[in-house]
Coordinates of C-alpha atoms in Angstrom, one line a residue:
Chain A
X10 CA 159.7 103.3 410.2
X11 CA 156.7 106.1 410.5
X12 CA 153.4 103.9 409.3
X13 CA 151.4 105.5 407.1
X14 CA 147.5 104.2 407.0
X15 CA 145.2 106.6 405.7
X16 CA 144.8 106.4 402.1
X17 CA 144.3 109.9 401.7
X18 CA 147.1 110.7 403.5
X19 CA 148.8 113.7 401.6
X20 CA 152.0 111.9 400.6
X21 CA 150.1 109.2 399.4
X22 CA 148.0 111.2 397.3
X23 CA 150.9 113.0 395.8
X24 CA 152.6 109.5 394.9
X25 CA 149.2 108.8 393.1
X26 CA 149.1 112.0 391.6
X27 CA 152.6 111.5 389.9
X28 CA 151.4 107.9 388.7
X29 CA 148.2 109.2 387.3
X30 CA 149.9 112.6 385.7
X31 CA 152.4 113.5 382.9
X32 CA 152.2 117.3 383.4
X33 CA 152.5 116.6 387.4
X34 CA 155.8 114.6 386.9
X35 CA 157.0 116.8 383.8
X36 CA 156.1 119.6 386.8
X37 CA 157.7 117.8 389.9
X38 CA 160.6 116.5 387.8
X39 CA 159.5 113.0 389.9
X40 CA 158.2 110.0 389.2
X41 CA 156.8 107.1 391.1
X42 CA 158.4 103.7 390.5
X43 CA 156.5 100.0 391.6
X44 CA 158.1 96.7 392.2
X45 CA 160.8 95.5 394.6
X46 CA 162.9 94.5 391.5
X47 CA 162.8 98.1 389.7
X48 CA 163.2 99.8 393.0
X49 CA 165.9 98.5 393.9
X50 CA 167.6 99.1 390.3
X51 CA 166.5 102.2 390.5
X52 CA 169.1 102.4 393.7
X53 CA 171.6 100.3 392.3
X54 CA 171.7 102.8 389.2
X55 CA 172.1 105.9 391.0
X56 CA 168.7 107.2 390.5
X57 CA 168.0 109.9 393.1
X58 CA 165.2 108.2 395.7
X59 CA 163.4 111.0 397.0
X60 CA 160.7 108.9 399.6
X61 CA 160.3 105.5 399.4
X62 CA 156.8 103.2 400.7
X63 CA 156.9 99.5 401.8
X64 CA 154.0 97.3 403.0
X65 CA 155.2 94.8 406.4
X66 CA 154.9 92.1 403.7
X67 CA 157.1 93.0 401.4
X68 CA 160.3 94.4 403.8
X69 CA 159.9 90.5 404.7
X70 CA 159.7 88.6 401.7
X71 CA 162.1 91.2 399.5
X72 CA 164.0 91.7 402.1
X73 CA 167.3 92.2 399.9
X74 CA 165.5 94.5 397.4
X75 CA 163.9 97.1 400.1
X76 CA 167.7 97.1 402.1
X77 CA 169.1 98.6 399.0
X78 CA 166.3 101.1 398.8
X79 CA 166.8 102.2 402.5
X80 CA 170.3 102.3 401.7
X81 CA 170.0 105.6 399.5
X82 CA 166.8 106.9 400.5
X83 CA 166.7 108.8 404.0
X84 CA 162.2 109.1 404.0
X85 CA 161.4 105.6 404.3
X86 CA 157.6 104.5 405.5
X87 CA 155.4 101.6 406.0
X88 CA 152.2 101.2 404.4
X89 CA 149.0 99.3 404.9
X90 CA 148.1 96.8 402.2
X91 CA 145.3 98.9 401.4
X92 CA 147.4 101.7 400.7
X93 CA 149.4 99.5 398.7
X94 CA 146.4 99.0 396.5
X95 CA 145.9 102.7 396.4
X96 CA 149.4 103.5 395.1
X97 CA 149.8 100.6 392.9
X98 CA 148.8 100.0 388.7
X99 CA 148.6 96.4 389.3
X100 CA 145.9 94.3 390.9
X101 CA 148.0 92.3 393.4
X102 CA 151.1 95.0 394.2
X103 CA 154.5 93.8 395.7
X104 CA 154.2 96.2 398.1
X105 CA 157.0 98.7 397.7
X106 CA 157.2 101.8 395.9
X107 CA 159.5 104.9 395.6
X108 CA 159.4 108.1 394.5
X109 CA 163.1 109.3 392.5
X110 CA 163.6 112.6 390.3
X111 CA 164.2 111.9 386.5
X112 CA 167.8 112.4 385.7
X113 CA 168.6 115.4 383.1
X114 CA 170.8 115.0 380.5
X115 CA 172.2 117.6 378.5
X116 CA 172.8 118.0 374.8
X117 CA 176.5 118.1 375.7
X118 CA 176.5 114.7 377.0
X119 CA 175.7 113.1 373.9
X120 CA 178.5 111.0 372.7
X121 CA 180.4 111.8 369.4
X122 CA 180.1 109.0 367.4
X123 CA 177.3 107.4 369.6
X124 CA 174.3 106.2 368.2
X125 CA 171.3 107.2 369.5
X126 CA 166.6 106.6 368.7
X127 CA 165.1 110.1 369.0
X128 CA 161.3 109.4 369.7
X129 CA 158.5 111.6 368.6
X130 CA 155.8 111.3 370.4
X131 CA 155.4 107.6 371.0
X132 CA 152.2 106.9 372.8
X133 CA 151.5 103.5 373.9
X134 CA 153.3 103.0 377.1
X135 CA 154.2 99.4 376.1
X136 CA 155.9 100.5 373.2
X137 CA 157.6 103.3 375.3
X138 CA 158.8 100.2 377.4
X139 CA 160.0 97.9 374.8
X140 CA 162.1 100.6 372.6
X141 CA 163.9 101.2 376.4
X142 CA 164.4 97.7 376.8
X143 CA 165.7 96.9 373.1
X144 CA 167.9 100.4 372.7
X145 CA 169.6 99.0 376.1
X146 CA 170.1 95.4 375.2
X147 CA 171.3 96.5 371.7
X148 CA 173.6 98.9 373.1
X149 CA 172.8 101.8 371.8
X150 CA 174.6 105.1 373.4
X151 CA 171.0 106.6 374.4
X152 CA 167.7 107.8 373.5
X153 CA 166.4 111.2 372.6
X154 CA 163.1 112.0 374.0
X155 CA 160.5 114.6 372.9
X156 CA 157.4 116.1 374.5
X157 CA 154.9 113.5 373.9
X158 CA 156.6 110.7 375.4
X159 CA 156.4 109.5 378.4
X160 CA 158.5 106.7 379.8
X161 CA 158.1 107.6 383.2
X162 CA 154.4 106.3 382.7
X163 CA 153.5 103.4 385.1
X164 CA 153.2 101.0 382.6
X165 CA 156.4 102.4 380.6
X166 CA 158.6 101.6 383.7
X167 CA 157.4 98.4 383.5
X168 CA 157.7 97.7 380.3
X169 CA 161.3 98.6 380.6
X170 CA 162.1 96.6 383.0
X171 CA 164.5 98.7 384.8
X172 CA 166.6 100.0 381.2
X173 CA 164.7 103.3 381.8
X174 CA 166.9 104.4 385.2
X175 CA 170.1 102.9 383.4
X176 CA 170.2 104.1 380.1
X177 CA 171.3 107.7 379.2
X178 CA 168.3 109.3 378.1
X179 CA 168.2 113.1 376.6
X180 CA 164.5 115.3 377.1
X181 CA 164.2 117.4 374.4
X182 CA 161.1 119.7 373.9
X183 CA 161.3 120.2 370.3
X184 CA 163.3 117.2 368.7
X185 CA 163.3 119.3 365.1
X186 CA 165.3 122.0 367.1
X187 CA 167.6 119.4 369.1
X188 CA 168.3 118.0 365.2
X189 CA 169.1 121.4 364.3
X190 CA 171.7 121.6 367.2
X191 CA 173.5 118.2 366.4
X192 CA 174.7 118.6 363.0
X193 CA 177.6 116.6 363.8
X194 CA 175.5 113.6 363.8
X195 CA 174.5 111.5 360.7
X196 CA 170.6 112.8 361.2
X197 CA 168.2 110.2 359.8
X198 CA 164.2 110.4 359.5
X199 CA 162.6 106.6 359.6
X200 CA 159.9 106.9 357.2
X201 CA 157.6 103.8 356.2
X202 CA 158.3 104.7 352.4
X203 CA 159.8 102.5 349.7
X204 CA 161.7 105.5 348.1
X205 CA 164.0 105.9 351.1
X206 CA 167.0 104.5 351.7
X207 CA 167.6 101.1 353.3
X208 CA 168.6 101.3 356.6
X209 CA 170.8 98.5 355.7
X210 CA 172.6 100.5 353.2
X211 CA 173.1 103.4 355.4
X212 CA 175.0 102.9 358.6
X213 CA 177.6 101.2 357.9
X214 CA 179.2 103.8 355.4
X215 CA 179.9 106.0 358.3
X216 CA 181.7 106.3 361.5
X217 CA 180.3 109.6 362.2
X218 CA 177.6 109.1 365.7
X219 CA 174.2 108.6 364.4
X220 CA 171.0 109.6 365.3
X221 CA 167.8 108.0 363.8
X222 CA 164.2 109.7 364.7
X223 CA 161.3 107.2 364.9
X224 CA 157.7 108.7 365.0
X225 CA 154.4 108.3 366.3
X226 CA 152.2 105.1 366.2
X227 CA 149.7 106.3 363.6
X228 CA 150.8 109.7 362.1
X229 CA 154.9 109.1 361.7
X230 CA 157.2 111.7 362.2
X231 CA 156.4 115.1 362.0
X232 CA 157.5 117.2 358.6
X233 CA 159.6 119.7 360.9
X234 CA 161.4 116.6 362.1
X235 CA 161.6 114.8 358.4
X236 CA 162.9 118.3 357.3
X237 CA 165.3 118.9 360.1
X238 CA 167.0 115.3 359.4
X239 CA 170.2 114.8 356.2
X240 CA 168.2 111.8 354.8
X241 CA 165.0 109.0 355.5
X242 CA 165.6 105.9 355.8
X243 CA 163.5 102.5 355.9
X244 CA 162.8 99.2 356.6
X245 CA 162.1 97.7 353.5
X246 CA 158.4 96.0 353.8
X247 CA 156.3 93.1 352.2
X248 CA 152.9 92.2 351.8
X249 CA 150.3 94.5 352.5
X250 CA 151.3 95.1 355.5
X251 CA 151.4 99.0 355.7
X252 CA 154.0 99.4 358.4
X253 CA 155.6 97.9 361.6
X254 CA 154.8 98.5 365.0
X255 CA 156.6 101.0 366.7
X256 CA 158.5 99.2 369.1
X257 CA 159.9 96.3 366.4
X258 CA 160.7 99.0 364.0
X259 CA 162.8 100.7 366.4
X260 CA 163.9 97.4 367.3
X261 CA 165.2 96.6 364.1
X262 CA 166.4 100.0 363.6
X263 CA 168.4 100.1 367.0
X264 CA 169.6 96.6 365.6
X265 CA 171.1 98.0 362.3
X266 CA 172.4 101.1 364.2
X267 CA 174.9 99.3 366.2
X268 CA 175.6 96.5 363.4
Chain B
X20 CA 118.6 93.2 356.7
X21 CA 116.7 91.6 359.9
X22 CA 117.6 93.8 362.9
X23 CA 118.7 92.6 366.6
X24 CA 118.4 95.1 369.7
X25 CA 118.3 92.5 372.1
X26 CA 121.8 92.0 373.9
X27 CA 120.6 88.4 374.7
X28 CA 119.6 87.5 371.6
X29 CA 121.3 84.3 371.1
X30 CA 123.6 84.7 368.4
X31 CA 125.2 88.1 370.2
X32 CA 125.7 85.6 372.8
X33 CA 127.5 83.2 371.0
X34 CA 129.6 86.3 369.0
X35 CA 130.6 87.6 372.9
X36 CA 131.5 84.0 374.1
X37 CA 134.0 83.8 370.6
X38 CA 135.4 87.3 371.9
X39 CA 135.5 86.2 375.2
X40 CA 137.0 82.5 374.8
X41 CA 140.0 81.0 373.7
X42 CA 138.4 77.5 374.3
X43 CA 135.6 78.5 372.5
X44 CA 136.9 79.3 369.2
X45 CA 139.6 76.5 369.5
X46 CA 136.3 74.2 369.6
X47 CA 133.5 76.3 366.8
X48 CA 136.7 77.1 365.1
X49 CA 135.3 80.5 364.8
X50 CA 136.6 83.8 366.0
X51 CA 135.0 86.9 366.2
X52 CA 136.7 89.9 364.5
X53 CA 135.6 94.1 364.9
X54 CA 136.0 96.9 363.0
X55 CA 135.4 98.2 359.4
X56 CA 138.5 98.2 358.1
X57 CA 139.7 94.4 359.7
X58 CA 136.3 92.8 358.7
X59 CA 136.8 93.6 355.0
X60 CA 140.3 92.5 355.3
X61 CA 139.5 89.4 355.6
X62 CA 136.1 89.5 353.4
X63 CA 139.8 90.6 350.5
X64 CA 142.0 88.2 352.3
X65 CA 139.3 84.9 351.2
X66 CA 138.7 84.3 354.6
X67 CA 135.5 82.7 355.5
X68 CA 133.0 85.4 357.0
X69 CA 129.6 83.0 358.6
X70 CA 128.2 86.1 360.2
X71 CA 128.1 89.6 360.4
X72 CA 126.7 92.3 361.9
X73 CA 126.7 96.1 361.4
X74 CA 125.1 99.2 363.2
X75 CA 122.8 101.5 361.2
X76 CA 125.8 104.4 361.4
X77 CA 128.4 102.2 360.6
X78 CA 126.5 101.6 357.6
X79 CA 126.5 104.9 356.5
X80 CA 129.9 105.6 357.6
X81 CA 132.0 102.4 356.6
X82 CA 129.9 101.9 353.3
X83 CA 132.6 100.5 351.4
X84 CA 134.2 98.2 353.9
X85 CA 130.8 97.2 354.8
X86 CA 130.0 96.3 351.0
X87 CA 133.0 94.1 350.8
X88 CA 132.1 92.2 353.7
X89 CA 128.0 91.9 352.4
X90 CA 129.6 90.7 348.8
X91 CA 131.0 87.8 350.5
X92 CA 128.7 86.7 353.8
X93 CA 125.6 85.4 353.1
X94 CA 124.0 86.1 357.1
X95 CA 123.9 90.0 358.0
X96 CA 122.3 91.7 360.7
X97 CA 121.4 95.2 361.8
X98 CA 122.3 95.4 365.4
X99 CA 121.3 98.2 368.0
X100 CA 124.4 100.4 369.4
X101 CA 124.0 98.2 372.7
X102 CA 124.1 95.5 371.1
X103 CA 127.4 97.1 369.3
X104 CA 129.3 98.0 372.6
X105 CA 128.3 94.7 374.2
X106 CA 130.0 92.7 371.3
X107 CA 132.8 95.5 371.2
X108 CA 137.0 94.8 372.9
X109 CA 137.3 98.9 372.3
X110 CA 134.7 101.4 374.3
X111 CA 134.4 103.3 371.1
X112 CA 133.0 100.7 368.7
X113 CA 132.7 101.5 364.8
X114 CA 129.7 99.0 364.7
X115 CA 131.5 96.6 362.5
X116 CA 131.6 93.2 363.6
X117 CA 132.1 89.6 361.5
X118 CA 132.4 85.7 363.0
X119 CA 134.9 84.2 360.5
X120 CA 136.3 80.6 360.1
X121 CA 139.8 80.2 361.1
X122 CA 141.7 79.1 358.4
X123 CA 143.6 75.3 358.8
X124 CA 147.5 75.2 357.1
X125 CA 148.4 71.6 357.1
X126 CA 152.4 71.0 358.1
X127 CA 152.6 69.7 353.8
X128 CA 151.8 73.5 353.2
X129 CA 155.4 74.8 354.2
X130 CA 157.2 75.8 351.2
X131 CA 160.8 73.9 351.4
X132 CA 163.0 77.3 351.3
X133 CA 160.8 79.3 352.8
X134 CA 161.8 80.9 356.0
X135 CA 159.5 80.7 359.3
X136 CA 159.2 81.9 362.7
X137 CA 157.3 79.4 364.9
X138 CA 156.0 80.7 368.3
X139 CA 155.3 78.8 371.9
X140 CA 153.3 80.4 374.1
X141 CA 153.4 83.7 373.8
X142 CA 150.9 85.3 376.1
X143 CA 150.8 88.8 375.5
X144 CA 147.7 89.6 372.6
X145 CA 149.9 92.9 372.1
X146 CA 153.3 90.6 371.1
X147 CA 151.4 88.3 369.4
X148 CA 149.9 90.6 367.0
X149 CA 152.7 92.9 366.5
X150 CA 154.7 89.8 365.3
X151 CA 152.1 88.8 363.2
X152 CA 152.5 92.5 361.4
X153 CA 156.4 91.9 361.6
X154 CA 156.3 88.3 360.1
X155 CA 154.1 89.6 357.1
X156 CA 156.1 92.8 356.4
X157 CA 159.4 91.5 356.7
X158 CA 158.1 88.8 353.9
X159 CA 158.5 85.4 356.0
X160 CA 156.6 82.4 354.6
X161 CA 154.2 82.0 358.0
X162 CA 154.1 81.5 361.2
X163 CA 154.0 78.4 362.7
X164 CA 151.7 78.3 366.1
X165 CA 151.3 76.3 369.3
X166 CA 148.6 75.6 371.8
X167 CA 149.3 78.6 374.2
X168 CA 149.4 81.3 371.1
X169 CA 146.4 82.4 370.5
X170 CA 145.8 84.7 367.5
X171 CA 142.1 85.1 367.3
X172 CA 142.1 87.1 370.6
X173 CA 140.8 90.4 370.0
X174 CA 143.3 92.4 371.1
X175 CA 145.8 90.0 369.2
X176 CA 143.7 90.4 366.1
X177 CA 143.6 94.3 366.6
X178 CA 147.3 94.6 367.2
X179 CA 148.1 92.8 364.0
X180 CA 146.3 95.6 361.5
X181 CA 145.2 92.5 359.4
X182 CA 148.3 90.7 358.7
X183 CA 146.9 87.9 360.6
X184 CA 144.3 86.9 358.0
X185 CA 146.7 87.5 355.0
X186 CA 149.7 85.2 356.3
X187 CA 150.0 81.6 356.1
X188 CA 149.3 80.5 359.5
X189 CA 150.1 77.4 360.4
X190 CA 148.7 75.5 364.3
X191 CA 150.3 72.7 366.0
X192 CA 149.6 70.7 369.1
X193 CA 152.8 70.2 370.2
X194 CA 155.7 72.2 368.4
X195 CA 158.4 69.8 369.2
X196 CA 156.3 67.1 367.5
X197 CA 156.0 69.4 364.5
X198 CA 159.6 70.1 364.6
X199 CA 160.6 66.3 364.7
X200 CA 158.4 66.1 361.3
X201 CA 160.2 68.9 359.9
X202 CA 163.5 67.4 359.2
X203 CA 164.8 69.8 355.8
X204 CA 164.5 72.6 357.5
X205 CA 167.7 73.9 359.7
X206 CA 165.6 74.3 363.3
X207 CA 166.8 77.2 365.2
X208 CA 165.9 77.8 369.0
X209 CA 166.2 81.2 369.9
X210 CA 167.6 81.9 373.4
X211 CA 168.7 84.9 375.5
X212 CA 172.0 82.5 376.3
X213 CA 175.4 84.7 374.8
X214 CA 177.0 81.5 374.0
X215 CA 174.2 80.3 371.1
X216 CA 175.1 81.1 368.0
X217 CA 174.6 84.8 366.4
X218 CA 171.6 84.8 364.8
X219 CA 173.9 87.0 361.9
X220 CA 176.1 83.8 361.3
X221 CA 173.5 81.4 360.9
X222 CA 171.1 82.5 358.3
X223 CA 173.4 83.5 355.8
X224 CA 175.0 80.6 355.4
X225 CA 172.4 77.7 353.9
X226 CA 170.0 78.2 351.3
X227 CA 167.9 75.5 352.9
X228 CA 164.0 76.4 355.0
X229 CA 164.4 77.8 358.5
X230 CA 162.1 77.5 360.8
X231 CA 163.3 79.7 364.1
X232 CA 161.8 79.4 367.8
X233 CA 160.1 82.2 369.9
X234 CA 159.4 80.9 373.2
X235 CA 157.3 82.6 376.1
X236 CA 157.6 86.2 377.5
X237 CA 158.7 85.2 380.9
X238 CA 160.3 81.8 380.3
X239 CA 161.3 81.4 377.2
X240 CA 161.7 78.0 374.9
X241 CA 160.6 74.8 376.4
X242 CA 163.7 72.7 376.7
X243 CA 161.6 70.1 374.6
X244 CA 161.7 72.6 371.8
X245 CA 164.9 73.6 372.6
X246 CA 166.1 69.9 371.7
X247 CA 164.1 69.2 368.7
X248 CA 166.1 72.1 366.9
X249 CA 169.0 71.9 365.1
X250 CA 170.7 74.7 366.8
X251 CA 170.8 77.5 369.8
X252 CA 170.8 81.6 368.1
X253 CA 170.9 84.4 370.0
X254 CA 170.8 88.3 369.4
X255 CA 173.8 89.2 371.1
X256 CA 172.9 91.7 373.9
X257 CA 174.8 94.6 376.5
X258 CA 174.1 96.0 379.8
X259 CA 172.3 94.9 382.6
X260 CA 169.4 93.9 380.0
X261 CA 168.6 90.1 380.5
X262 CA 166.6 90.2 377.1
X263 CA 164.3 92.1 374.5
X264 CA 160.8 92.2 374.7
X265 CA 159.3 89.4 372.7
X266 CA 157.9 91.1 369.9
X267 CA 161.4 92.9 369.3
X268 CA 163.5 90.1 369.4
X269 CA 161.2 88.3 367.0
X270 CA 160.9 91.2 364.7
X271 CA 165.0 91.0 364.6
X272 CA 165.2 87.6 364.0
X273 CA 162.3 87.7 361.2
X274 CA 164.7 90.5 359.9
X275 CA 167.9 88.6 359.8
X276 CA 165.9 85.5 358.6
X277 CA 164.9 86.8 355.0
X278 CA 168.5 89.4 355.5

């Protein structure tokens, strides 16, 4: 394996640069991916490995997880610890990393009477994380992504621990024009609004697929999105608590979805 | 109002070791708290406010959340902006900062019916908040709390928008103890284990208090707990997911508890 030293070595700084940028890996179509575990899932899932780093370290002590990188991934290098530290979000890295392309999937693949989150411009990366983890657990048939989010953000890979690279996931740039497009689906608009419907009330009068839009952690959805959707729903709230977080709300939602 | 611009001064030092320490408001019982909005929360909520201190522009800015928490605190201080980003979690503080009394539930204060989630170590200040904003909106009677939880961390306090000064709290040494003592109540231990019970199946069926376990992010329920329950649930789960982030599964179970 070719040994990469040099922290500014240029393949090094363009790992960094997909870790540190959105519009680099929206650009690239690439992302870079930490931890022996997710790397290797990443493999194991089919995601396309384009390059892939490992410290002496960790090619010892994950020995199983880096074989099933090398196994897909033809540009394979070693790295110095201190490289490591360059490339990784952590303070105390495992040691390997990898560099796959994003899978796309197109409208078409959506499944007709699947049931499907479409995310409006989520920001926190943890949240990002935990709605990937809970729509996969749950079973749902996918997520819908629009422009703002970004789950191929460090922290939302690993926050997802590894349901990102497995679960079908759709990029959308406008999600009030991919609504438009999927008037098949049983379009619903999670609002935090006592007038809506219960989400409880809602999906199980239909077997038509469903898709239910979840918005931003302060503003919502968006009106275009609200407007493009047959009908809000919600999760019917106490207290004075305004509103759930993102990520429980979608929990719950993704919960009801497949109930 | 007197006016501190020393970031030594003594009682900024005691407000930063509050923010700073778990130990140290377990042992004052104290907790320091930021922000307009969250210190007259809990000036509304009846919670004790010792101390507070406000910036000259947060004054003028926050006037009426800064009122509330003057009409209730009887030791105010005018503090430099230095003195406002040293006591300050954020990087963009509003200036608004109070040292409240946490507030003791004793174990007699459950309400018999009521329905309860009761969490063990939860680590994460981000999950521990957002289930404190899940447990009050979905209406549960409280939260009950062991040692490693720890609420009055800032970023817990932040994450929870409040609720965690409205609910009914209530802190245990040792949860299995308090779990022994809590006989009428069906004990549930939540684990990621698909031959527990559905968590659907069990709720529904007794009108008597639940009190339901949330164990730790990365290894769950201590098998201590785990025996002093009545009974194992589970939120069934697909794919190659092992389990839900914390604050989603306990936001689903919180859901299906008052369901």
């Amino acid at each position: 394996m070719e040994k990469i030293t040099a922290r500014n070595n240029d393949k090094i700084k363009y790992a960094c640069s997909l870790a540190a940028s959105a519009s680099k890996r929206r650009e690239s179509g690439e992302f870079l991916l930490e931890g022996a575990r997710l790397c290797a899932d990443a493999a194991l899932s089919g995601v396309e490995t384009v390059r892939a780093f490992f410290t002496a370290d960790a090619v010892a002590d994950y020995a199983e997880y880096v074989s099933a990188v090398e196994g897909v991934c033809g540009e394979c290098y070693e790295i110095s610890s201190e490289v490591a530290l360059k490339l990784s979000d952590t303070g105390t890295p495992q040691g390997v990393f990898c560099i796959c392309r994003m899978r796309e999937h197109p409208i078409e693949s959506l499944s007709a009477g699947g049931r499907y989150l479409a995310l409006e411009n989520i920001q926190d990366p943890s949240n990002m994380g935990a709605i990937c983890r809970s729509a996969e657990a749950l079973g749902l048939d996918g997520l819908i992504i629009s422009g703002g989010c970004d789950i191929y953000n460090p922290k939302a890979l690993r926050a997802a621990m590894g349901s990102s690279l497995r679960l079908n996931i759709l990029t959308c740039g406008s999600l009030a024009e991919f609504l438009n497009n999927a008037a098949g689906f049983l379009r619903l608009a999670s609002v935090p609004d006592s007038s809506a419907k219960d989400i409880r009330t809602v999906c199980g009068e239909t077997a038509r697929g469903i898709i239910c839009c979840v918005g931003n952690e302060g503003n919502g959805l968006s009106e275009e999105v609200i407007s493009a959707c047959d009908e809000k729903v919600t999760i019917p709230m106490q207290g004075r608590a305004e509103s759930l977080n993102a990520s429980a709300a979608a929990a719950i939602l993704a919960w009801e979805l497949k109930r």
